[in-house]
Short mmCIF file of C-alpha atoms in Angstrom, two decimals:
data_model
loop_
_atom_site.label_atom_id
_atom_site.label_comp_id
_atom_site.label_asym_id
_atom_site.label_seq_id
_atom_site.Cartn_x
_atom_site.Cartn_y
_atom_site.Cartn_z
CA MET A 1 96.61 -19.24 78.10
CA ALA A 2 98.28 -21.24 80.87
CA ALA A 3 95.85 -24.12 80.35
CA VAL A 4 96.49 -24.14 76.59
CA LYS A 5 100.25 -24.14 77.07
CA SER A 6 99.98 -26.98 79.58
CA LEU A 7 97.84 -29.03 77.21
CA GLY A 8 100.28 -28.54 74.35
CA PHE A 9 103.10 -29.80 76.56
CA LEU A 10 101.06 -32.82 77.59
CA LEU A 11 100.15 -33.68 74.01
CA ALA A 12 103.73 -33.37 72.82
CA MET A 13 104.87 -35.66 75.62
CA ALA A 14 102.04 -38.04 74.79
CA LEU A 15 102.85 -38.43 71.13
CA ALA A 16 106.63 -38.50 71.18
CA PRO A 17 107.31 -41.84 72.93
CA ALA A 18 104.80 -43.77 70.82
CA ALA A 19 106.27 -42.45 67.59
CA ALA A 20 109.83 -43.21 68.64
CA GLN A 21 108.96 -46.69 69.77
CA ALA A 22 107.08 -47.45 66.54
CA GLN A 23 110.22 -46.71 64.50
CA ASP A 24 112.28 -49.24 66.45
CA THR A 25 109.97 -52.24 66.43
CA LYS A 26 108.35 -54.53 63.87
CA PRO A 27 104.69 -55.58 63.89
CA VAL A 28 103.79 -58.84 65.58
CA HIS A 29 100.86 -61.02 64.54
CA GLY A 30 98.43 -62.41 67.10
CA GLY A 31 96.99 -61.55 70.46
CA THR A 32 93.75 -60.08 71.75
CA LEU A 33 93.49 -56.38 72.41
CA ASN A 34 91.27 -55.52 75.38
CA VAL A 35 89.84 -52.00 75.29
CA ALA A 36 87.69 -50.43 78.02
CA LEU A 37 85.24 -47.74 76.92
CA GLY A 38 83.68 -45.21 79.25
CA THR A 39 80.39 -44.84 77.41
CA ASP A 40 78.02 -47.34 75.86
CA THR A 41 75.98 -47.51 72.69
CA ALA A 42 72.53 -49.00 72.24
CA ILE A 43 73.06 -49.63 68.52
CA ILE A 44 75.93 -51.30 66.69
CA ASP A 45 74.60 -50.73 63.15
CA PRO A 46 76.48 -47.59 62.05
CA SER A 47 73.88 -46.74 59.40
CA ILE A 48 71.19 -45.99 61.98
CA THR A 49 73.04 -44.05 64.67
CA GLY A 50 75.43 -41.14 65.06
CA SER A 51 77.07 -42.71 68.12
CA SER A 52 80.83 -42.20 68.34
CA VAL A 53 81.21 -45.47 70.28
CA THR A 54 79.48 -47.30 67.45
CA ALA A 55 81.91 -45.63 65.03
CA VAL A 56 84.94 -46.87 66.99
CA ILE A 57 83.71 -50.48 66.99
CA ALA A 58 82.07 -50.59 63.56
CA ARG A 59 85.16 -49.17 61.84
CA ASN A 60 86.61 -52.65 62.29
CA LEU A 61 83.55 -54.33 60.75
CA VAL A 62 82.59 -52.29 57.70
CA ASP A 63 84.66 -50.83 54.87
CA SER A 64 84.02 -47.57 53.06
CA LEU A 65 84.06 -46.65 49.39
CA VAL A 66 86.94 -44.23 49.99
CA GLY A 67 89.46 -43.67 52.77
CA GLN A 68 90.61 -40.39 54.24
CA ALA A 69 94.17 -40.18 55.52
CA GLU A 70 95.28 -38.18 58.56
CA ASP A 71 96.39 -35.38 56.20
CA ASN A 72 92.76 -35.25 54.92
CA SER A 73 93.69 -36.63 51.47
CA PHE A 74 91.35 -39.26 50.00
CA THR A 75 92.60 -42.74 49.17
CA PRO A 76 91.12 -45.80 47.42
CA TRP A 77 89.35 -48.42 49.52
CA LEU A 78 86.36 -50.37 48.21
CA ALA A 79 86.51 -48.06 45.20
CA ASP A 80 89.93 -48.16 43.56
CA ARG A 81 89.17 -45.03 41.53
CA TRP A 82 86.40 -42.51 40.91
CA GLU A 83 85.40 -39.57 38.73
CA ILE A 84 83.54 -36.43 39.83
CA SER A 85 81.75 -34.13 37.38
CA ASP A 86 82.96 -30.54 37.36
CA ASP A 87 79.73 -29.31 38.93
CA HIS A 88 79.76 -31.99 41.66
CA THR A 89 76.42 -33.49 40.61
CA ARG A 90 77.67 -36.90 39.43
CA TYR A 91 80.09 -39.26 41.21
CA THR A 92 81.19 -42.46 39.45
CA PHE A 93 82.92 -45.12 41.58
CA HIS A 94 84.77 -48.11 40.16
CA LEU A 95 84.82 -50.90 42.73
CA ARG A 96 87.68 -53.14 43.68
CA LYS A 97 87.14 -56.71 42.50
CA ASN A 98 86.93 -59.90 44.56
CA VAL A 99 85.77 -58.24 47.78
CA THR A 100 83.37 -60.31 49.88
CA PHE A 101 81.32 -59.78 53.00
CA SER A 102 82.02 -62.00 55.96
CA ASP A 103 78.90 -64.05 55.09
CA GLY A 104 80.61 -65.00 51.83
CA THR A 105 78.46 -62.90 49.50
CA PRO A 106 80.11 -60.54 46.99
CA LEU A 107 80.44 -56.82 47.55
CA ASP A 108 79.41 -55.39 44.19
CA ALA A 109 77.67 -52.33 42.79
CA GLU A 110 74.22 -53.70 43.62
CA ALA A 111 75.31 -54.13 47.24
CA VAL A 112 76.46 -50.51 47.42
CA LYS A 113 73.22 -49.32 45.84
CA TYR A 114 71.15 -51.40 48.28
CA ASN A 115 72.96 -49.89 51.28
CA PHE A 116 72.50 -46.29 50.17
CA ASP A 117 68.88 -46.85 49.11
CA ARG A 118 68.27 -48.30 52.58
CA ILE A 119 69.80 -45.24 54.23
CA ILE A 120 67.71 -42.86 52.14
CA ASP A 121 64.51 -44.79 52.91
CA PRO A 122 62.68 -42.84 55.68
CA LYS A 123 61.66 -46.15 57.31
CA THR A 124 65.32 -46.82 58.15
CA THR A 125 65.62 -43.68 60.33
CA SER A 126 69.21 -43.13 59.24
CA ALA A 127 69.27 -39.46 60.24
CA TYR A 128 73.04 -38.97 60.43
CA ALA A 129 74.03 -41.34 57.62
CA LYS A 130 71.36 -39.79 55.41
CA SER A 131 72.68 -36.31 56.07
CA LEU A 132 76.18 -37.46 55.06
CA LEU A 133 74.86 -38.87 51.81
CA GLY A 134 73.12 -35.61 51.03
CA PRO A 135 70.15 -34.84 48.76
CA VAL A 136 70.64 -37.75 46.38
CA LYS A 137 68.72 -37.75 43.09
CA SER A 138 69.55 -41.32 42.08
CA ILE A 139 71.89 -44.24 42.72
CA GLU A 140 72.65 -46.55 39.82
CA ALA A 141 74.61 -49.78 39.49
CA LEU A 142 75.83 -49.44 35.90
CA ASP A 143 77.47 -52.86 36.01
CA ALA A 144 78.85 -55.17 38.70
CA ASP A 145 81.77 -52.86 39.43
CA THR A 146 80.44 -49.35 38.76
CA VAL A 147 78.18 -47.20 40.94
CA VAL A 148 76.93 -43.70 40.08
CA ILE A 149 75.53 -41.31 42.68
CA ALA A 150 73.76 -38.31 41.12
CA TYR A 151 72.40 -35.06 42.54
CA GLN A 152 69.97 -32.44 41.24
CA LYS A 153 72.19 -29.73 42.71
CA PRO A 154 75.96 -29.70 43.35
CA PHE A 155 76.99 -31.62 46.46
CA SER A 156 80.66 -31.19 47.38
CA PRO A 157 81.12 -33.00 50.75
CA LEU A 158 80.29 -36.53 49.53
CA LEU A 159 83.79 -38.08 49.62
CA GLN A 160 84.37 -37.06 53.24
CA GLY A 161 81.02 -38.51 54.24
CA LEU A 162 81.65 -41.73 52.36
CA SER A 163 84.92 -42.22 54.25
CA LEU A 164 83.11 -42.53 57.61
CA PRO A 165 81.83 -45.84 59.03
CA TYR A 166 78.28 -44.46 59.10
CA LEU A 167 78.23 -44.97 55.31
CA GLY A 168 80.14 -48.27 55.50
CA ILE A 169 78.79 -51.05 53.29
CA GLN A 170 76.94 -54.01 54.83
CA SER A 171 75.82 -57.31 53.33
CA PRO A 172 72.44 -56.92 51.58
CA THR A 173 71.80 -60.62 52.13
CA TYR A 174 72.10 -60.06 55.87
CA LEU A 175 70.13 -56.80 55.84
CA LYS A 176 67.21 -58.31 53.90
CA LYS A 177 66.70 -61.13 56.38
CA THR A 178 67.29 -59.08 59.56
CA ALA A 179 64.33 -57.03 60.77
CA ASN A 180 66.23 -55.38 63.63
CA THR A 181 69.90 -54.53 62.99
CA LYS A 182 70.55 -52.72 66.29
CA ASN A 183 72.59 -55.62 67.66
CA THR A 184 74.38 -57.05 64.63
CA VAL A 185 76.50 -56.03 61.65
CA VAL A 186 77.79 -58.04 58.69
CA GLY A 187 80.33 -56.12 56.64
CA SER A 188 83.51 -56.66 54.66
CA GLY A 189 85.90 -55.23 57.28
CA PRO A 190 89.08 -56.74 58.72
CA PHE A 191 87.14 -58.09 61.73
CA THR A 192 83.75 -59.76 62.15
CA LEU A 193 81.34 -59.20 65.02
CA GLU A 194 81.32 -62.18 67.37
CA SER A 195 79.04 -60.54 69.94
CA PHE A 196 77.51 -57.22 71.00
CA VAL A 197 75.67 -56.79 74.28
CA LYS A 198 74.47 -53.36 75.35
CA GLY A 199 75.96 -52.53 78.73
CA SER A 200 78.67 -55.15 78.40
CA GLY A 201 80.57 -54.60 75.16
CA SER A 202 81.62 -56.16 71.89
CA HIS A 203 83.93 -58.94 70.74
CA VAL A 204 85.34 -58.87 67.20
CA ILE A 205 87.61 -61.48 65.61
CA LYS A 206 90.06 -61.24 62.73
CA ARG A 207 89.00 -62.14 59.25
CA GLN A 208 91.85 -64.25 57.84
CA ASP A 209 91.07 -63.62 54.15
CA TYR A 210 90.88 -59.81 54.41
CA ASN A 211 93.03 -58.19 51.74
CA TRP A 212 91.42 -54.87 50.79
CA GLY A 213 92.40 -52.35 53.43
CA PRO A 214 92.27 -48.58 52.87
CA GLY A 215 94.96 -46.87 50.85
CA TYR A 216 96.20 -44.94 53.90
CA ALA A 217 96.91 -48.10 55.91
CA ALA A 218 100.48 -49.03 56.81
CA HIS A 219 100.16 -52.66 55.72
CA LYS A 220 98.16 -54.98 53.46
CA GLY A 221 96.39 -58.25 54.24
CA ALA A 222 94.73 -59.42 57.42
CA ALA A 223 94.86 -57.38 60.63
CA TYR A 224 97.73 -58.10 63.02
CA LEU A 225 95.48 -58.62 66.04
CA ASP A 226 93.52 -61.88 66.35
CA ALA A 227 90.68 -60.20 68.20
CA ILE A 228 89.55 -57.05 69.97
CA VAL A 229 87.34 -57.05 73.05
CA PHE A 230 85.57 -53.77 73.83
CA LYS A 231 84.36 -53.65 77.44
CA ILE A 232 82.06 -50.99 78.85
CA LEU A 233 83.46 -49.61 82.12
CA PRO A 234 81.62 -46.34 82.86
CA GLU A 235 83.36 -45.62 86.17
CA ALA A 236 86.59 -43.75 85.45
CA SER A 237 88.40 -45.18 88.47
CA VAL A 238 87.47 -48.74 87.49
CA ARG A 239 88.57 -48.12 83.91
CA LEU A 240 91.87 -46.64 85.04
CA GLY A 241 92.41 -49.46 87.52
CA ALA A 242 91.85 -52.02 84.76
CA LEU A 243 94.56 -50.33 82.69
CA THR A 244 97.15 -49.93 85.42
CA SER A 245 96.63 -53.53 86.62
CA GLY A 246 96.99 -54.91 83.10
CA GLN A 247 93.42 -56.26 82.88
CA VAL A 248 92.96 -54.22 79.71
CA ASP A 249 95.45 -52.87 77.18
CA ALA A 250 93.77 -49.55 76.49
CA ILE A 251 91.04 -47.22 77.77
CA ASP A 252 89.33 -44.18 76.36
CA ASN A 253 88.52 -41.03 78.30
CA VAL A 254 91.58 -41.01 80.54
CA PRO A 255 90.33 -39.36 83.75
CA PRO A 256 91.55 -35.74 83.81
CA ALA A 257 92.79 -36.07 87.40
CA ASN A 258 94.99 -39.01 86.33
CA TYR A 259 96.14 -37.75 82.94
CA ARG A 260 99.64 -36.79 84.06
CA SER A 261 100.17 -39.88 86.24
CA VAL A 262 99.27 -42.16 83.33
CA GLN A 263 101.63 -40.28 81.06
CA GLU A 264 104.45 -40.53 83.57
CA ASN A 265 103.93 -44.28 84.10
CA PRO A 266 106.80 -46.02 82.23
CA SER A 267 104.47 -48.88 81.23
CA LEU A 268 101.74 -46.64 79.82
CA GLN A 269 101.18 -43.97 77.19
CA VAL A 270 98.46 -41.47 76.35
CA VAL A 271 97.74 -40.94 72.67
CA THR A 272 95.46 -38.01 71.91
CA ARG A 273 93.57 -36.67 68.90
CA GLU A 274 91.58 -33.43 69.01
CA ASN A 275 88.16 -33.57 67.34
CA PRO A 276 87.31 -31.55 64.26
CA GLY A 277 83.65 -30.63 63.78
CA VAL A 278 81.03 -29.24 66.16
CA ASN A 279 82.41 -28.69 69.64
CA THR A 280 80.67 -30.03 72.72
CA SER A 281 78.02 -27.38 73.24
CA TYR A 282 74.75 -26.60 74.94
CA PHE A 283 72.12 -26.17 72.24
CA LEU A 284 69.39 -23.76 73.35
CA ASN A 285 65.84 -24.61 72.27
CA THR A 286 64.69 -21.53 70.36
CA SER A 287 61.14 -22.80 69.81
CA ARG A 288 59.67 -22.57 73.32
CA GLY A 289 60.05 -21.26 76.85
CA PRO A 290 62.51 -18.59 77.93
CA PHE A 291 64.99 -19.37 75.13
CA ALA A 292 62.46 -18.38 72.47
CA ASP A 293 63.62 -14.85 73.40
CA GLU A 294 66.97 -14.07 71.77
CA LYS A 295 67.97 -11.75 74.63
CA VAL A 296 67.46 -14.53 77.18
CA ARG A 297 69.62 -16.89 75.11
CA GLN A 298 72.32 -14.24 74.83
CA ALA A 299 72.10 -13.63 78.58
CA PHE A 300 72.59 -17.35 79.29
CA GLN A 301 75.54 -17.46 76.90
CA SER A 302 77.11 -14.44 78.61
CA ALA A 303 76.53 -15.90 82.09
CA VAL A 304 78.62 -19.00 81.40
CA ASP A 305 82.31 -18.71 82.26
CA VAL A 306 83.38 -21.43 79.84
CA LYS A 307 87.07 -21.38 80.67
CA SER A 308 86.54 -21.73 84.42
CA ALA A 309 83.88 -24.42 84.07
CA VAL A 310 85.97 -26.52 81.69
CA GLN A 311 89.05 -26.10 83.88
CA ALA A 312 87.07 -27.27 86.93
CA ALA A 313 85.78 -30.35 85.11
CA TYR A 314 88.75 -31.35 82.98
CA LEU A 315 91.72 -29.90 84.88
CA GLY A 316 93.42 -28.55 81.77
CA SER A 317 93.26 -31.78 79.79
CA LEU A 318 90.81 -30.34 77.24
CA LYS A 319 90.63 -26.92 75.60
CA PRO A 320 87.67 -24.60 76.25
CA ALA A 321 85.79 -23.89 73.02
CA ASP A 322 85.79 -20.44 71.44
CA ASN A 323 83.52 -21.22 68.49
CA ILE A 324 80.94 -23.77 67.37
CA PHE A 325 83.71 -25.39 65.26
CA GLY A 326 86.86 -26.98 66.62
CA PRO A 327 90.10 -25.39 65.34
CA SER A 328 90.93 -28.33 63.04
CA THR A 329 87.66 -27.99 61.11
CA LEU A 330 87.84 -26.66 57.56
CA TYR A 331 86.91 -22.93 57.47
CA TYR A 332 87.11 -22.54 61.27
CA ASP A 333 87.07 -18.77 61.92
CA PRO A 334 89.35 -17.80 64.85
CA SER A 335 87.98 -14.25 64.90
CA ILE A 336 84.68 -15.53 66.39
CA ALA A 337 86.38 -15.90 69.78
CA ALA A 338 86.45 -12.15 70.31
CA SER A 339 82.71 -11.76 69.67
CA TRP A 340 81.43 -13.49 72.81
CA GLY A 341 82.42 -14.61 76.27
CA TYR A 342 81.77 -14.41 79.98
CA ASP A 343 80.14 -11.07 80.81
CA PRO A 344 77.72 -11.18 83.79
CA SER A 345 76.99 -7.44 83.53
CA LYS A 346 75.81 -7.95 79.95
CA ALA A 347 73.75 -10.97 81.05
CA ASN A 348 72.01 -8.97 83.78
CA LYS A 349 71.28 -6.09 81.40
CA LEU A 350 69.80 -8.41 78.78
CA LEU A 351 67.56 -10.15 81.31
CA ASP A 352 66.29 -6.79 82.60
CA GLU A 353 65.51 -5.76 79.01
CA ALA A 354 63.70 -9.07 78.43
CA GLY A 355 61.41 -8.40 81.38
CA TRP A 356 62.99 -10.84 83.84
CA SER A 357 63.66 -8.00 86.26
CA GLU A 358 62.30 -9.35 89.57
CA ARG A 359 63.91 -11.94 91.87
CA ASP A 360 62.30 -14.47 94.20
CA GLY A 361 63.42 -15.40 97.68
CA GLU A 362 66.11 -17.73 96.37
CA GLY A 363 67.61 -15.13 94.05
CA PHE A 364 66.19 -16.50 90.82
CA ARG A 365 64.71 -14.07 88.35
CA THR A 366 60.95 -13.99 87.76
CA LYS A 367 58.55 -12.56 85.20
CA ASP A 368 54.79 -12.35 85.72
CA GLY A 369 55.27 -14.46 88.83
CA LYS A 370 57.05 -17.26 86.97
CA ARG A 371 60.64 -18.29 87.76
CA LEU A 372 63.30 -18.20 85.03
CA THR A 373 63.77 -21.95 84.89
CA VAL A 374 65.42 -23.84 82.04
CA ARG A 375 65.72 -27.64 81.87
CA TYR A 376 68.81 -29.51 80.65
CA VAL A 377 67.62 -33.04 79.83
CA TYR A 378 70.39 -35.57 79.24
CA ASP A 379 70.93 -39.32 78.93
CA SER A 380 72.98 -40.17 82.02
CA SER A 381 74.46 -43.27 80.35
CA ASP A 382 75.86 -41.04 77.60
CA LYS A 383 77.50 -38.43 79.85
CA SER A 384 80.77 -38.80 81.71
CA ALA A 385 81.25 -37.74 85.31
CA GLU A 386 83.24 -34.76 84.00
CA GLU A 387 80.33 -33.65 81.80
CA VAL A 388 78.00 -33.79 84.80
CA LEU A 389 80.54 -31.82 86.85
CA LEU A 390 80.74 -29.29 84.05
CA ALA A 391 76.94 -28.95 84.05
CA GLN A 392 76.98 -28.38 87.80
CA ALA A 393 79.60 -25.65 87.38
CA VAL A 394 77.46 -23.97 84.72
CA GLN A 395 74.41 -24.35 86.96
CA PHE A 396 76.23 -22.43 89.70
CA GLN A 397 77.50 -19.75 87.28
CA VAL A 398 74.17 -18.93 85.65
CA LYS A 399 72.46 -18.82 89.04
CA GLN A 400 74.55 -15.71 89.78
CA VAL A 401 72.55 -13.77 87.19
CA GLY A 402 69.22 -15.39 88.10
CA PHE A 403 68.80 -18.53 85.95
CA ASP A 404 67.37 -21.65 87.59
CA LEU A 405 69.10 -24.36 85.57
CA GLU A 406 67.52 -27.75 86.28
CA LEU A 407 69.65 -30.79 85.51
CA VAL A 408 67.36 -33.63 84.42
CA PRO A 409 69.19 -36.96 84.05
CA THR A 410 67.25 -39.70 82.31
CA ASP A 411 67.86 -42.80 80.21
CA ASP A 412 68.19 -43.07 76.43
CA GLY A 413 64.44 -43.47 75.96
CA GLY A 414 63.63 -40.54 78.23
CA HIS A 415 66.10 -38.29 76.46
CA THR A 416 64.87 -39.26 73.01
CA GLY A 417 61.28 -38.81 74.15
CA ALA A 418 61.97 -35.33 75.54
CA LEU A 419 63.58 -34.27 72.28
CA GLY A 420 60.79 -35.71 70.18
CA SER A 421 58.03 -34.08 72.25
CA ASN A 422 59.90 -30.77 72.49
CA ASP A 423 60.03 -30.97 76.30
CA TYR A 424 63.47 -29.51 76.99
CA ASP A 425 65.33 -26.21 76.96
CA ILE A 426 68.91 -27.44 76.59
CA ASP A 427 70.45 -30.42 74.83
CA SER A 428 74.15 -31.16 74.51
CA PHE A 429 76.32 -33.16 72.16
CA TRP A 430 79.21 -32.89 69.75
CA TYR A 431 79.81 -34.12 66.24
CA VAL A 432 83.16 -35.12 64.82
CA ARG A 433 83.72 -34.26 61.20
CA ALA A 434 86.42 -32.22 59.47
CA GLU A 435 83.95 -31.15 56.78
CA PRO A 436 82.01 -27.96 57.71
CA ASP A 437 78.90 -29.45 56.13
CA ILE A 438 78.44 -30.97 59.59
CA LEU A 439 76.54 -27.74 60.37
CA ARG A 440 73.77 -28.98 58.07
CA THR A 441 73.35 -32.04 60.31
CA VAL A 442 73.12 -29.89 63.43
CA PHE A 443 71.23 -26.79 62.25
CA LEU A 444 69.15 -27.62 59.15
CA SER A 445 65.39 -27.52 59.82
CA ASP A 446 64.98 -30.93 58.15
CA TYR A 447 66.72 -32.39 61.19
CA ILE A 448 64.64 -30.88 63.99
CA PRO A 449 63.87 -33.70 66.46
CA PRO A 450 62.63 -36.38 66.15
CA LYS A 451 64.08 -36.34 62.62
CA GLY A 452 67.62 -35.43 63.64
CA ALA A 453 70.01 -33.43 65.78
CA ASN A 454 68.81 -29.84 65.32
CA SER A 455 68.04 -29.49 69.03
CA ALA A 456 68.18 -25.70 68.80
CA ARG A 457 65.21 -26.06 66.41
CA VAL A 458 66.65 -23.42 64.10
CA ASN A 459 65.45 -22.80 60.55
CA ALA A 460 67.16 -19.47 59.88
CA LEU A 461 70.35 -21.09 58.59
CA ASP A 462 68.71 -23.30 55.95
CA GLU A 463 69.33 -21.14 52.88
CA ARG A 464 72.97 -20.49 53.75
CA LEU A 465 73.78 -24.12 54.63
CA LEU A 466 72.08 -25.55 51.55
CA LYS A 467 73.83 -23.04 49.30
CA ALA A 468 77.22 -23.88 50.83
CA VAL A 469 76.81 -27.58 50.01
CA GLY A 470 77.49 -27.03 46.32
CA ALA A 471 79.35 -23.71 46.29
CA SER A 472 82.94 -22.97 45.26
CA ASP A 473 85.67 -23.14 47.88
CA GLU A 474 85.80 -19.36 48.20
CA GLU A 475 82.04 -19.03 48.58
CA ARG A 476 81.85 -21.96 50.99
CA LYS A 477 84.41 -20.26 53.23
CA LYS A 478 82.30 -17.08 53.19
CA LEU A 479 79.01 -18.88 53.87
CA TYR A 480 80.36 -21.06 56.67
CA GLY A 481 82.02 -17.99 58.19
CA GLU A 482 78.65 -16.22 58.23
CA ALA A 483 76.99 -19.28 59.76
CA GLN A 484 79.55 -19.47 62.57
CA LYS A 485 78.97 -15.80 63.39
CA GLU A 486 75.18 -16.13 63.40
CA ILE A 487 75.20 -19.23 65.63
CA ILE A 488 77.15 -17.30 68.27
CA LYS A 489 75.46 -13.93 67.77
CA LYS A 490 71.93 -15.35 67.97
CA ALA A 491 73.03 -17.65 70.82
CA TYR A 492 71.71 -20.82 69.25
CA ALA A 493 74.43 -22.60 71.20
CA VAL A 494 76.97 -22.18 73.98
CA PRO A 495 80.21 -23.90 72.88
CA LEU A 496 81.92 -25.53 75.85
CA PHE A 497 85.02 -27.55 74.99
CA VAL A 498 86.97 -29.10 72.14
CA ALA A 499 86.48 -32.81 72.65
CA ALA A 500 89.45 -35.08 72.06
CA TYR A 501 89.95 -38.80 71.96
CA GLN A 502 92.34 -39.65 74.77
CA LEU A 503 93.54 -43.22 74.51
CA GLY A 504 95.44 -44.42 77.55
CA ALA A 505 97.29 -47.59 76.65
CA SER A 506 100.01 -50.03 77.50
CA ARG A 507 103.25 -49.19 75.73
CA LYS A 508 102.99 -52.67 74.21
CA LEU A 509 100.21 -51.35 71.98
CA GLN A 510 101.73 -50.14 68.71
CA GLY A 511 100.54 -49.04 65.27
CA ILE A 512 97.57 -46.90 66.29
CA SER A 513 96.59 -44.42 63.58
CA TRP A 514 93.72 -41.95 63.53
CA ALA A 515 90.66 -41.59 61.38
CA THR A 516 89.72 -38.04 60.50
CA ASN A 517 86.80 -38.36 62.90
CA ALA A 518 89.42 -38.56 65.68
CA LYS A 519 88.84 -42.24 66.35
CA PRO A 520 91.65 -44.80 66.70
CA ASN A 521 92.15 -47.24 63.84
CA PHE A 522 93.03 -50.77 64.98
CA TYR A 523 93.64 -52.37 61.57
CA ASP A 524 97.40 -51.58 61.74
CA ALA A 525 97.61 -52.04 65.52
CA TRP A 526 99.60 -54.81 67.18
CA LEU A 527 100.76 -55.89 70.61
CA GLU A 528 104.45 -56.06 71.41
CA ARG A 529 105.53 -59.25 73.19
#
């Protein structure tokens, strides 16, 4: 409880000065915002990746059919109005007129249809974007300004998915002539992509004729900033040094050890947004090896002291998770917290029952002469130093009951290859989305690697998750509540912490708002002079 109270104090202190300052100043046009990011992305096309870094950058480049405000209400954007059939099988969107892509071509109904047909096409490998779009029956352009998306069965979460940059609309003219879109994007957003270099960063410049921002925005017309430069600075100390020396205006992932010092610096501020969606978790591969046994998975889950490990890695700057969902997710069930937790006696008992009753000379459990070894394979370029420290803490904890947890760092290709060939026991990630349908992305059997993110390789939740997609609010709450309980009870995952976007910034940076995927919006942002 002490850690939670401390975090609440820090967040309150973080938000108050920015809000007060924003009320006393007026936006200023011009200037380049320099942002240092701690993690990289290999792909800038938001339609073919679930990367959160891509989402931060691409939000400035592509617009969405609808917007979602911080209070979760939906607002017009590229569509100025829409109708939804009572059974949620037909969505009709009426597009705003006179919108153009940055290549000068019009954004019309055919362009929207082309984008969504591309995402649905298996050759595009749009695993995450496709899951957001759902089981589409047909997409029609009725006329230049009207698009209809139809479903065989009710599909309720569409608007929330459409509001995310992963379903942002790109220029069909550009897409048709570009065989590989990993490094480029042409959209209708308030900025255009000047450059993207993996390992270095991105440079976006203001589009002067932009005049179709989302309904939740604080202003109309072109963005205030002339340009934004996103630099990749993986080392936390280097990133922090760049901020404190004024080389950059903002950084993400404020180092936990420096959180309070940044906040107390009169020239700086920390603005924080807690993620909704699937918490950062270890997903246990149920299809092979020791974790094919439910008792072994439950033993591993009980051997992890989540609170202590998260405290050691993040020093109270992030909350330990108590459920697969973060607290701000729709239908989050707080009662799940009491159903699991650190219990080494339970872990030992379960391992004995599972036949892992002997120990070798190093104290690891064995069965039929084989050591109880599980492999956590991760992309080292995608994990922060704190996440590695957290893994090391868990490694030490589970060793106490006899697990040999191997940490296997690799690159993006090695990680993807391990997932695709089913050569891993643990994978880890998080997904930001306020809509509980995010569980379908993470646990539906259609998305078992290499097709998607179901690293636990679970198929037992399919019926419940598919039924929830089109159910009434009351039934959805019941079904998602059951799913949360089963994920914990069957130990498909070990939730670790509630991720949050922590933007450390100069106090000259004003006008930051938040997307519902807990990413900063820069359209309304400006630099005080």
